[in-house]
Amino acid sequence: MITVLFFAGLREAVGTSSESLALPSEVNTVAALRDHLAGRGDKWSALASAKNLRAAVNQDMVPLTTAIKDGDEIAFFPPVTGG
Amino acid sequence: MITVLFFAGLREAVGTSSESLALPSEVNTVAALRDHLAGRGDKWSALASAKNLRAAVNQDMVPLTTAIKDGDEIAFFPPVTGG
Amino acid sequence: MKSSVSVQEADFDLSAEVRALTAGELSAGAVASFVGLVRDNNDGAGVADMTLEHYPGMTEKALNEIVAKAADRWELLGVRVIHRVGYLKPGEQIVLVAVSSPHRGNAFAACEFIMDYLKTQAPFWKKESTSEGGRWVDARDSDESALDKWKDQIGL
Amino acid sequence: MKSSVSVQEADFDLSAEVRALTAGELSAGAVASFVGLVRDNNDGAGVADMTLEHYPGMTEKALNEIVAKAADRWELLGVRVIHRVGYLKPGEQIVLVAVSSPHRGNAFAACEFIMDYLKTQAPFWKKESTSEGGRWVDARDSDESALDKWKDQIGL
C-alpha cells in the first residue's frame, strides 16, 4: 500500500485530501503515479492538467522522475506560497 | 570665529571637547586647521599623530582637504564605531 | 547553534522571540529578523482575509532542513522560525525568521536565505478571499529567481 | 514613506517599534529588522560595560541622510532607526533598524544598507571597560569593506 496526499487547489480539484491504494506493479515513479491517477478521468484529470505540479515522497520535495515503492507517502500539490 | 569640536579618544587626548577661536587668515582648509592646532605642541600633537583622523564641517563628514571659513563648526574625531 | 521551528495558529511576539533567542548568549552582537504580514491587496484585488494550509509533518522537516543549510554556510548562534497557519486577516503576522550571530553580515545573509528557501521549499499554501471570491495564491516567478541569487553567490 | 530617527539613552521594544512602523499600512507585506547588542567580548578581551559617545546634532542629520539614501534606491513604506548612547552592559540593545516594504527583497536590502552606512558614517564612538582597562573601540576594516558591496552592486 501507498498513501497519496493532495493539497491546496489540487486537493479541492480531486475532491479528497488523501487515499491509500495498492501500488500497481507498472507504476514505479511519481510521474507514473500521476498518470495512473489522472487516467481515472473526470475530476482526476486535474492531475494531468496542473501547471507546475509539485510532489514530495516521504516528505521530501522531489522531481516527478523520482522512483517510488510500496510503503511510500506521496504528495501532490501546486507550487508553495507561504512566507 | 569658528567652533572646533573633539570627540572620543581625540577629545581625551587634547583634553577638551570644544573651543572657539578666530580663524587665522592663512588657515583655509580642515587640514590646515589641524596643522595649526597641532603646532601648539604638547597634547595637541595628538592631532598630527592620529591614525585615520576624520573630520566634519557643519555636521557633514568631509575629507581633510575641504575648505573652511569664518563661522564654521569643525569637528575632529577617530573613525566612528557605533551600531 | 540553537534552533527552533514552530508551525502554529497562534500569533507571536517579535520582542519575546528575539529575547529568548539571545538569552544567556552574550557573544551575540547581531540579530536580523524578518516578519511577513498579510497585505490587504494582491495582484490588483483587495484581500479580505486569508487561510493558510500546510502539510503537517513535512512542514517542520522542510523548515529544519532549510535552517540546517543556513547553519552550514554562516557562523550562527541561533535561529527561530515561526510560521502561522489557519485563518488570518490583513495586518496580521504570518511568518517570523530571526537569526543571531556574533556579526551582522552573517545574520542578514542567513535570515534572507532562510526566507527565500521557505518561500519555495516549505509546504504552505495561501487562499485569499477577495472581492472576486476565494482564490489560491499563485507562486511568483520572483520567488524562484530569489533562489538563483544564492546559487550564484555561494554555489548551492 | 514615513521615517523616524531617535538617539536616546532609553532602551526600546522591538515589537512596539515594528507595530508602530506598520500601523495602518496594510500594503506592508515585509518588515526586515536588525538589533545590535553589546557583546561580552571583543578583540580577545572580556567586556564588562561600554559607554557610547555621539555628536549631538550631527548624529540625527547623518542618520536621516542615510535613511533618505535608502529610500531613493528601494521601494520602502517606513523606516525606524534608534541608536542608544550612554552606559550599556553586555546583552543590552544598542541599535535598531527596521524597514517595511510591500516585498521582502527591498526590506532586506535597505535594512542592511542602512546598518552598513551607519557603521561608518554616523558619529558614534564606543568605549569599552575590559579586564585590561578602558579602551576606545577601533574601527573594523570589515565595516569599510561592507560599503564596497553597495558601491559594486548599485553604483553608489
GROMACS .gro file of C-alpha atoms in nm:
model
  478
    1MET     CA    1   0.000   0.000   0.000
    2ILE     CA    2   0.100   0.361  -0.058
    3THR     CA    3  -0.050   0.678   0.083
    4VAL     CA    4  -0.127   0.961  -0.159
    5LEU     CA    5  -0.192   1.315  -0.034
    6PHE     CA    6  -0.328   1.621  -0.213
    7PHE     CA    7  -0.300   1.983  -0.103
    8ALA     CA    8  -0.445   2.327  -0.176
    9GLY     CA    9  -0.612   2.382  -0.514
   10LEU     CA   10  -0.530   2.028  -0.622
   11ARG     CA   11  -0.699   1.884  -0.311
   12GLU     CA   12  -1.011   2.082  -0.399
   13ALA     CA   13  -0.996   1.971  -0.764
   14VAL     CA   14  -0.969   1.598  -0.692
   15GLY     CA   15  -1.212   1.627  -0.401
   16THR     CA   16  -1.005   1.441  -0.144
   17SER     CA   17  -0.707   1.508   0.079
   18SER     CA   18  -0.570   1.154   0.095
   19GLU     CA   19  -0.619   0.796  -0.008
   20SER     CA   20  -0.444   0.465   0.040
   21LEU     CA   21  -0.404   0.229  -0.253
   22ALA     CA   22  -0.208  -0.075  -0.358
   23LEU     CA   23   0.082   0.034  -0.579
   24PRO     CA   24   0.014  -0.107  -0.929
   25SER     CA   25   0.316  -0.308  -1.042
   26GLU     CA   26   0.382  -0.095  -1.352
   27VAL     CA   27   0.381   0.232  -1.150
   28ASN     CA   28   0.735   0.298  -1.029
   29THR     CA   29   0.783   0.676  -1.045
   30VAL     CA   30   0.595   0.980  -0.920
   31ALA     CA   31   0.511   1.073  -1.279
   32ALA     CA   32   0.373   0.724  -1.349
   33LEU     CA   33   0.155   0.750  -1.037
   34ARG     CA   34   0.026   1.088  -1.152
   35ASP     CA   35  -0.062   0.940  -1.493
   36HIS     CA   36  -0.224   0.637  -1.331
   37LEU     CA   37  -0.447   0.856  -1.110
   38ALA     CA   38  -0.522   1.103  -1.390
   39GLY     CA   39  -0.630   0.803  -1.601
   40ARG     CA   40  -0.935   0.765  -1.378
   41GLY     CA   41  -1.074   1.059  -1.573
   42ASP     CA   42  -1.329   1.319  -1.460
   43LYS     CA   43  -1.203   1.532  -1.170
   44TRP     CA   44  -0.879   1.328  -1.160
   45SER     CA   45  -0.767   1.480  -1.488
   46ALA     CA   46  -0.673   1.786  -1.281
   47LEU     CA   47  -0.354   1.594  -1.203
   48ALA     CA   48  -0.264   1.584  -1.572
   49SER     CA   49  -0.355   1.943  -1.648
   50ALA     CA   50  -0.195   2.101  -1.337
   51LYS     CA   51   0.060   2.364  -1.432
   52ASN     CA   52   0.388   2.320  -1.242
   53LEU     CA   53   0.272   2.018  -1.045
   54ARG     CA   54   0.497   1.960  -0.743
   55ALA     CA   55   0.545   1.636  -0.548
   56ALA     CA   56   0.700   1.503  -0.231
   57VAL     CA   57   0.799   1.146  -0.146
   58ASN     CA   58   0.815   1.066   0.224
   59GLN     CA   59   0.801   1.439   0.296
   60ASP     CA   60   1.092   1.544   0.076
   61MET     CA   61   1.017   1.762  -0.225
   62VAL     CA   62   1.133   1.570  -0.534
   63PRO     CA   63   1.127   1.582  -0.916
   64LEU     CA   64   0.845   1.384  -1.080
   65THR     CA   65   1.100   1.138  -1.217
   66THR     CA   66   1.171   1.009  -0.865
   67ALA     CA   67   1.121   0.635  -0.803
   68ILE     CA   68   0.853   0.519  -0.561
   69LYS     CA   69   0.797   0.188  -0.383
   70ASP     CA   70   0.545   0.013  -0.161
   71GLY     CA   71   0.503   0.189   0.174
   72ASP     CA   72   0.584   0.538   0.045
   73GLU     CA   73   0.388   0.853   0.126
   74ILE     CA   74   0.349   1.052  -0.196
   75ALA     CA   75   0.206   1.405  -0.202
   76PHE     CA   76   0.090   1.614  -0.499
   77PHE     CA   77   0.047   1.991  -0.475
   78PRO     CA   78   0.083   2.324  -0.659
   79PRO     CA   79   0.394   2.541  -0.611
   80VAL     CA   80   0.409   2.654  -0.248
   81THR     CA   81   0.309   3.008  -0.147
   82GLY     CA   82   0.389   3.051   0.223
   83GLY     CA   83   0.601   3.313   0.392
   84MET     CA   84   3.522   8.292   1.496
   85ILE     CA   85   3.499   7.920   1.434
   86THR     CA   86   3.394   7.641   1.669
   87VAL     CA   87   3.618   7.336   1.691
   88LEU     CA   88   3.491   7.012   1.847
   89PHE     CA   89   3.678   6.698   1.950
   90PHE     CA   90   3.528   6.354   2.015
   91ALA     CA   91   3.614   6.019   2.172
   92GLY     CA   92   3.983   5.931   2.211
   93LEU     CA   93   4.089   6.256   2.045
   94ARG     CA   94   3.880   6.457   2.293
   95GLU     CA   95   4.058   6.281   2.576
   96ALA     CA   96   4.400   6.336   2.416
   97VAL     CA   97   4.362   6.711   2.363
   98GLY     CA   98   4.182   6.746   2.696
   99THR     CA   99   3.887   6.949   2.572
  100SER     CA  100   3.562   6.886   2.389
  101SER     CA  101   3.531   7.224   2.217
  102GLU     CA  102   3.681   7.567   2.174
  103SER     CA  103   3.606   7.884   1.985
  104LEU     CA  104   3.883   8.068   1.809
  105ALA     CA  105   3.938   8.335   1.548
  106LEU     CA  106   4.021   8.169   1.216
  107PRO     CA  107   4.382   8.263   1.133
  108SER     CA  108   4.395   8.418   0.786
  109GLU     CA  109   4.632   8.154   0.642
  110VAL     CA  110   4.413   7.862   0.763
  111ASN     CA  111   4.162   7.783   0.491
  112THR     CA  112   4.118   7.402   0.493
  113VAL     CA  113   4.042   7.138   0.754
  114ALA     CA  114   4.396   7.001   0.715
  115ALA     CA  115   4.547   7.346   0.769
  116LEU     CA  116   4.341   7.390   1.085
  117ARG     CA  117   4.463   7.052   1.211
  118ASP     CA  118   4.824   7.156   1.148
  119HIS     CA  119   4.765   7.493   1.312
  120LEU     CA  120   4.625   7.330   1.627
  121ALA     CA  121   4.887   7.052   1.631
  122GLY     CA  122   5.152   7.328   1.612
  123ARG     CA  123   5.064   7.428   1.968
  124GLY     CA  124   5.267   7.123   2.066
  125ASP     CA  125   5.232   6.907   2.380
  126LYS     CA  126   4.896   6.727   2.397
  127TRP     CA  127   4.785   6.899   2.075
  128SER     CA  128   5.031   6.693   1.874
  129ALA     CA  129   4.773   6.409   1.905
  130LEU     CA  130   4.600   6.580   1.611
  131ALA     CA  131   4.907   6.528   1.393
  132SER     CA  132   4.974   6.172   1.502
  133ALA     CA  133   4.612   6.046   1.489
  134LYS     CA  134   4.576   5.749   1.256
  135ASN     CA  135   4.282   5.789   1.017
  136LEU     CA  136   4.174   6.126   1.153
  137ARG     CA  137   3.819   6.208   1.046
  138ALA     CA  138   3.653   6.549   1.027
  139ALA     CA  139   3.316   6.712   0.980
  140VAL     CA  140   3.239   7.067   0.868
  141ASN     CA  141   2.899   7.198   0.976
  142GLN     CA  142   2.800   6.842   1.068
  143ASP     CA  143   2.883   6.681   0.734
  144MET     CA  144   3.165   6.428   0.727
  145VAL     CA  145   3.425   6.562   0.480
  146PRO     CA  146   3.779   6.496   0.351
  147LEU     CA  147   4.056   6.694   0.524
  148THR     CA  148   4.111   6.891   0.203
  149THR     CA  149   3.773   7.063   0.247
  150ALA     CA  150   3.773   7.444   0.263
  151ILE     CA  151   3.663   7.620   0.582
  152LYS     CA  152   3.554   7.976   0.651
  153ASP     CA  153   3.465   8.204   0.938
  154GLY     CA  154   3.152   8.085   1.124
  155ASP     CA  155   3.205   7.715   1.051
  156GLU     CA  156   3.171   7.434   1.306
  157ILE     CA  157   3.463   7.196   1.252
  158ALA     CA  158   3.487   6.860   1.432
  159PHE     CA  159   3.783   6.622   1.460
  160PHE     CA  160   3.739   6.259   1.563
  161PRO     CA  161   3.860   5.900   1.511
  162PRO     CA  162   3.677   5.664   1.272
  163VAL     CA  163   3.325   5.604   1.405
  164THR     CA  164   3.234   5.278   1.584
  165GLY     CA  165   2.859   5.284   1.652
  166GLY     CA  166   2.599   5.028   1.554
  167MET     CA  167   2.384   2.651   1.740
  168LYS     CA  168   2.037   2.651   1.891
  169SER     CA  169   1.740   2.646   1.658
  170SER     CA  170   1.367   2.610   1.691
  171VAL     CA  171   1.089   2.583   1.434
  172SER     CA  172   0.715   2.616   1.505
  173VAL     CA  173   0.405   2.585   1.288
  174GLN     CA  174   0.110   2.724   1.479
  175GLU     CA  175  -0.223   2.908   1.459
  176ALA     CA  176  -0.130   3.143   1.743
  177ASP     CA  177   0.027   3.484   1.690
  178PHE     CA  178   0.380   3.552   1.816
  179ASP     CA  179   0.563   3.840   1.985
  180LEU     CA  180   0.875   3.954   1.800
  181SER     CA  181   1.049   4.101   2.107
  182ALA     CA  182   0.986   3.793   2.318
  183GLU     CA  183   1.119   3.563   2.045
  184VAL     CA  184   1.434   3.770   1.990
  185ARG     CA  185   1.490   3.793   2.367
  186ALA     CA  186   1.459   3.414   2.401
  187LEU     CA  187   1.692   3.362   2.105
  188THR     CA  188   1.973   3.566   2.261
  189ALA     CA  189   1.909   3.487   2.631
  190GLY     CA  190   2.231   3.387   2.805
  191GLU     CA  191   2.427   3.419   2.480
  192LEU     CA  192   2.641   3.728   2.537
  193SER     CA  193   2.859   3.673   2.230
  194ALA     CA  194   2.562   3.754   2.003
  195GLY     CA  195   2.621   4.104   1.868
  196ALA     CA  196   2.366   4.091   1.588
  197VAL     CA  197   2.006   3.978   1.539
  198ALA     CA  198   1.849   4.006   1.195
  199SER     CA  199   1.480   3.930   1.175
  200PHE     CA  200   1.203   3.922   0.923
  201VAL     CA  201   0.828   3.941   0.977
  202GLY     CA  202   0.586   3.873   0.692
  203LEU     CA  203   0.242   4.034   0.717
  204VAL     CA  204  -0.091   3.974   0.540
  205ARG     CA  205  -0.136   4.255   0.288
  206ASP     CA  206  -0.480   4.398   0.211
  207ASN     CA  207  -0.420   4.365  -0.163
  208ASN     CA  208  -0.255   4.124  -0.405
  209ASP     CA  209  -0.236   4.110  -0.784
  210GLY     CA  210  -0.473   4.404  -0.815
  211ALA     CA  211  -0.754   4.276  -0.590
  212GLY     CA  212  -0.846   4.363  -0.233
  213VAL     CA  213  -0.786   4.084   0.018
  214ALA     CA  214  -1.046   4.050   0.297
  215ASP     CA  215  -0.883   3.754   0.472
  216MET     CA  216  -0.666   3.452   0.406
  217THR     CA  217  -0.641   3.085   0.502
  218LEU     CA  218  -0.304   2.913   0.521
  219GLU     CA  219  -0.289   2.539   0.458
  220HIS     CA  220   0.021   2.326   0.518
  221TYR     CA  221   0.147   1.968   0.505
  222PRO     CA  222   0.176   1.859   0.869
  223GLY     CA  223   0.496   1.668   0.933
  224MET     CA  224   0.668   1.772   0.614
  225THR     CA  225   0.644   2.140   0.708
  226GLU     CA  226   0.859   2.112   1.020
  227LYS     CA  227   1.102   1.881   0.839
  228ALA     CA  228   1.142   2.122   0.546
  229LEU     CA  229   1.193   2.421   0.775
  230ASN     CA  230   1.453   2.238   0.985
  231GLU     CA  231   1.641   2.138   0.669
  232ILE     CA  232   1.648   2.499   0.547
  233VAL     CA  233   1.779   2.616   0.886
  234ALA     CA  234   2.048   2.344   0.882
  235LYS     CA  235   2.155   2.455   0.533
  236ALA     CA  236   2.198   2.813   0.657
  237ALA     CA  237   2.390   2.699   0.968
  238ASP     CA  238   2.631   2.506   0.743
  239ARG     CA  239   2.713   2.819   0.548
  240TRP     CA  240   2.728   3.102   0.804
  241GLU     CA  241   2.852   3.137   1.161
  242LEU     CA  242   2.521   3.149   1.352
  243LEU     CA  243   2.436   3.131   1.721
  244GLY     CA  244   2.061   3.084   1.700
  245VAL     CA  245   1.770   3.061   1.457
  246ARG     CA  246   1.398   3.089   1.533
  247VAL     CA  247   1.132   3.024   1.269
  248ILE     CA  248   0.757   3.055   1.329
  249HIS     CA  249   0.500   3.012   1.052
  250ARG     CA  250   0.132   3.056   1.122
  251VAL     CA  251  -0.144   2.850   0.961
  252GLY     CA  252  -0.522   2.885   0.952
  253TYR     CA  253  -0.732   3.199   0.925
  254LEU     CA  254  -0.555   3.539   0.905
  255LYS     CA  255  -0.665   3.896   0.834
  256PRO     CA  256  -0.474   4.185   0.669
  257GLY     CA  257  -0.212   4.331   0.900
  258GLU     CA  258  -0.165   4.003   1.089
  259GLN     CA  259   0.177   3.844   1.120
  260ILE     CA  260   0.232   3.531   0.906
  261VAL     CA  261   0.594   3.435   0.949
  262LEU     CA  262   0.899   3.514   1.163
  263VAL     CA  263   1.261   3.432   1.088
  264ALA     CA  264   1.515   3.558   1.344
  265VAL     CA  265   1.887   3.484   1.330
  266SER     CA  266   2.156   3.571   1.586
  267SER     CA  267   2.528   3.578   1.517
  268PRO     CA  268   2.841   3.745   1.652
  269HIS     CA  269   2.843   3.976   1.346
  270ARG     CA  270   2.575   4.133   1.132
  271GLY     CA  271   2.678   4.015   0.784
  272ASN     CA  272   2.613   3.650   0.869
  273ALA     CA  273   2.286   3.731   1.044
  274PHE     CA  274   2.149   3.927   0.746
  275ALA     CA  275   2.258   3.670   0.487
  276ALA     CA  276   2.120   3.372   0.678
  277CYS     CA  277   1.788   3.544   0.754
  278GLU     CA  278   1.726   3.633   0.389
  279PHE     CA  279   1.845   3.289   0.273
  280ILE     CA  280   1.601   3.113   0.508
  281MET     CA  281   1.311   3.333   0.388
  282ASP     CA  282   1.398   3.277   0.021
  283TYR     CA  283   1.413   2.899   0.066
  284LEU     CA  284   1.100   2.891   0.282
  285LYS     CA  285   0.911   3.070   0.003
  286THR     CA  286   0.974   2.791  -0.250
  287GLN     CA  287   1.060   2.483  -0.040
  288ALA     CA  288   0.828   2.480   0.261
  289PRO     CA  289   0.480   2.332   0.201
  290PHE     CA  290   0.243   2.620   0.276
  291TRP     CA  291  -0.039   2.741   0.053
  292LYS     CA  292  -0.238   3.063   0.083
  293LYS     CA  293  -0.601   3.100  -0.016
  294GLU     CA  294  -0.727   3.458  -0.028
  295SER     CA  295  -1.082   3.588   0.000
  296THR     CA  296  -1.103   3.877  -0.242
  297SER     CA  297  -1.381   4.091  -0.380
  298GLU     CA  298  -1.385   3.842  -0.671
  299GLY     CA  299  -1.423   3.538  -0.442
  300GLY     CA  300  -1.177   3.286  -0.299
  301ARG     CA  301  -0.859   3.209  -0.489
  302TRP     CA  302  -0.538   3.018  -0.429
  303VAL     CA  303  -0.240   3.248  -0.449
  304ASP     CA  304  -0.013   3.182  -0.746
  305ALA     CA  305   0.357   3.130  -0.687
  306ARG     CA  306   0.567   3.426  -0.801
  307ASP     CA  307   0.845   3.391  -1.055
  308SER     CA  308   1.039   3.640  -0.841
  309ASP     CA  309   1.047   3.383  -0.560
  310GLU     CA  310   1.213   3.129  -0.787
  311SER     CA  311   1.463   3.387  -0.909
  312ALA     CA  312   1.541   3.488  -0.548
  313LEU     CA  313   1.697   3.142  -0.511
  314ASP     CA  314   1.922   3.199  -0.812
  315LYS     CA  315   2.093   3.476  -0.616
  316TRP     CA  316   2.216   3.221  -0.358
  317LYS     CA  317   2.313   2.969  -0.623
  318ASP     CA  318   2.524   3.233  -0.798
  319GLN     CA  319   2.676   3.370  -0.479
  320ILE     CA  320   2.757   3.058  -0.286
  321GLY     CA  321   2.727   2.779  -0.538
  322LEU     CA  322   2.433   2.596  -0.382
  323MET     CA  323   0.747   5.699   0.308
  324LYS     CA  324   0.738   5.757   0.682
  325SER     CA  325   1.065   5.757   0.871
  326SER     CA  326   1.180   5.836   1.221
  327VAL     CA  327   1.524   5.852   1.379
  328SER     CA  328   1.599   5.866   1.754
  329VAL     CA  329   1.919   5.896   1.954
  330GLN     CA  330   1.842   5.815   2.316
  331GLU     CA  331   1.968   5.664   2.642
  332ALA     CA  332   1.647   5.464   2.694
  333ASP     CA  333   1.604   5.106   2.579
  334PHE     CA  334   1.346   5.021   2.311
  335ASP     CA  335   1.092   4.746   2.246
  336LEU     CA  336   1.134   4.577   1.908
  337SER     CA  337   0.771   4.459   1.880
  338ALA     CA  338   0.631   4.800   1.971
  339GLU     CA  339   0.855   4.973   1.716
  340VAL     CA  340   0.766   4.731   1.436
  341ARG     CA  341   0.396   4.757   1.524
  342ALA     CA  342   0.414   5.138   1.511
  343LEU     CA  343   0.602   5.123   1.181
  344THR     CA  344   0.332   4.918   1.009
  345ALA     CA  345   0.024   5.054   1.191
  346GLY     CA  346  -0.250   5.145   0.943
  347GLU     CA  347  -0.027   5.047   0.649
  348LEU     CA  348  -0.190   4.731   0.517
  349SER     CA  349   0.013   4.719   0.198
  350ALA     CA  350   0.327   4.636   0.401
  351GLY     CA  351   0.394   4.266   0.348
  352ALA     CA  352   0.750   4.263   0.481
  353VAL     CA  353   0.942   4.404   0.776
  354ALA     CA  354   1.317   4.342   0.800
  355SER     CA  355   1.482   4.450   1.120
  356PHE     CA  356   1.820   4.449   1.283
  357VAL     CA  357   1.910   4.474   1.651
  358GLY     CA  358   2.272   4.523   1.760
  359LEU     CA  359   2.363   4.401   2.109
  360VAL     CA  360   2.656   4.467   2.341
  361ARG     CA  361   2.879   4.156   2.334
  362ASP     CA  362   3.066   4.038   2.642
  363ASN     CA  363   3.391   4.011   2.448
  364ASN     CA  364   3.575   4.197   2.171
  365ASP     CA  365   3.917   4.154   2.016
  366GLY     CA  366   4.007   3.882   2.264
  367ALA     CA  367   3.920   4.068   2.585
  368GLY     CA  368   3.617   4.044   2.815
  369VAL     CA  369   3.390   4.350   2.809
  370ALA     CA  370   3.235   4.449   3.143
  371ASP     CA  371   3.043   4.751   3.015
  372MET     CA  372   3.051   5.018   2.748
  373THR     CA  373   2.988   5.390   2.706
  374LEU     CA  374   2.862   5.530   2.379
  375GLU     CA  375   2.952   5.888   2.287
  376HIS     CA  376   2.800   6.077   1.994
  377TYR     CA  377   2.799   6.415   1.820
  378PRO     CA  378   2.463   6.572   1.912
  379GLY     CA  379   2.303   6.738   1.612
  380MET     CA  380   2.520   6.572   1.352
  381THR     CA  381   2.406   6.227   1.462
  382GLU     CA  382   2.041   6.279   1.373
  383LYS     CA  383   2.140   6.456   1.050
  384ALA     CA  384   2.368   6.171   0.941
  385LEU     CA  385   2.107   5.905   1.022
  386ASN     CA  386   1.836   6.092   0.831
  387GLU     CA  387   2.065   6.125   0.530
  388ILE     CA  388   2.138   5.752   0.530
  389VAL     CA  389   1.765   5.673   0.550
  390ALA     CA  390   1.695   5.914   0.262
  391LYS     CA  391   1.964   5.745   0.052
  392ALA     CA  392   1.798   5.405   0.112
  393ALA     CA  393   1.450   5.541   0.032
  394ASP     CA  394   1.585   5.676  -0.300
  395ARG     CA  395   1.701   5.331  -0.404
  396TRP     CA  396   1.433   5.089  -0.282
  397GLU     CA  397   1.053   5.094  -0.260
  398LEU     CA  398   1.002   5.142   0.113
  399LEU     CA  399   0.695   5.220   0.324
  400GLY     CA  400   0.862   5.301   0.654
  401VAL     CA  401   1.199   5.317   0.830
  402ARG     CA  402   1.267   5.337   1.204
  403VAL     CA  403   1.617   5.390   1.344
  404ILE     CA  404   1.701   5.405   1.715
  405HIS     CA  405   2.056   5.433   1.843
  406ARG     CA  406   2.128   5.434   2.215
  407VAL     CA  407   2.402   5.640   2.381
  408GLY     CA  408   2.549   5.642   2.732
  409TYR     CA  409   2.623   5.348   2.959
  410LEU     CA  410   2.541   4.994   2.838
  411LYS     CA  411   2.612   4.642   2.964
  412PRO     CA  412   2.663   4.315   2.772
  413GLY     CA  413   2.336   4.179   2.636
  414GLU     CA  414   2.178   4.525   2.613
  415GLN     CA  415   2.035   4.654   2.287
  416ILE     CA  416   2.243   4.926   2.114
  417VAL     CA  417   2.075   4.989   1.782
  418LEU     CA  418   1.755   4.915   1.591
  419VAL     CA  419   1.694   4.949   1.218
  420ALA     CA  420   1.350   4.837   1.098
  421VAL     CA  421   1.229   4.870   0.738
  422SER     CA  422   0.884   4.796   0.597
  423SER     CA  423   0.805   4.742   0.230
  424PRO     CA  424   0.545   4.568   0.015
  425HIS     CA  425   0.803   4.294  -0.064
  426ARG     CA  426   1.087   4.136   0.128
  427GLY     CA  427   1.379   4.191  -0.112
  428ASN     CA  428   1.361   4.569  -0.074
  429ALA     CA  429   1.317   4.547   0.304
  430PHE     CA  430   1.623   4.325   0.349
  431ALA     CA  431   1.847   4.529   0.118
  432ALA     CA  432   1.753   4.865   0.270
  433CYS     CA  433   1.791   4.738   0.628
  434GLU     CA  434   2.141   4.603   0.567
  435PHE     CA  435   2.238   4.914   0.364
  436ILE     CA  436   2.132   5.145   0.649
  437MET     CA  437   2.329   4.940   0.904
  438ASP     CA  438   2.639   4.933   0.683
  439TYR     CA  439   2.630   5.310   0.630
  440LEU     CA  440   2.550   5.380   0.996
  441LYS     CA  441   2.862   5.182   1.095
  442THR     CA  442   3.098   5.412   0.905
  443GLN     CA  443   2.904   5.739   0.856
  444ALA     CA  444   2.715   5.809   1.180
  445PRO     CA  445   2.916   5.981   1.456
  446PHE     CA  446   2.909   5.730   1.743
  447TRP     CA  447   3.209   5.605   1.939
  448LYS     CA  448   3.225   5.312   2.179
  449LYS     CA  449   3.450   5.296   2.483
  450GLU     CA  450   3.471   4.954   2.646
  451SER     CA  451   3.568   4.866   3.003
  452THR     CA  452   3.771   4.546   2.975
  453SER     CA  453   3.983   4.343   3.214
  454GLU     CA  454   4.276   4.546   3.074
  455GLY     CA  455   4.110   4.882   3.148
  456GLY     CA  456   3.909   5.127   2.940
  457ARG     CA  457   3.972   5.147   2.566
  458TRP     CA  458   3.815   5.310   2.266
  459VAL     CA  459   3.696   5.052   2.016
  460ASP     CA  460   3.891   5.053   1.688
  461ALA     CA  461   3.701   5.077   1.363
  462ARG     CA  462   3.697   4.747   1.170
  463ASP     CA  463   3.829   4.717   0.817
  464SER     CA  464   3.533   4.484   0.752
  465ASP     CA  465   3.297   4.777   0.809
  466GLU     CA  466   3.469   4.979   0.538
  467SER     CA  467   3.461   4.684   0.301
  468ALA     CA  468   3.089   4.629   0.374
  469LEU     CA  469   3.031   4.958   0.195
  470ASP     CA  470   3.215   4.837  -0.114
  471LYS     CA  471   2.942   4.576  -0.162
  472TRP     CA  472   2.684   4.853  -0.217
  473LYS     CA  473   2.917   5.052  -0.440
  474ASP     CA  474   2.972   4.745  -0.658
  475GLN     CA  475   2.607   4.642  -0.660
  476ILE     CA  476   2.429   4.969  -0.710
  477GLY     CA  477   2.699   5.209  -0.819
  478LEU     CA  478   2.685   5.442  -0.517
   0.00000   0.00000   0.00000
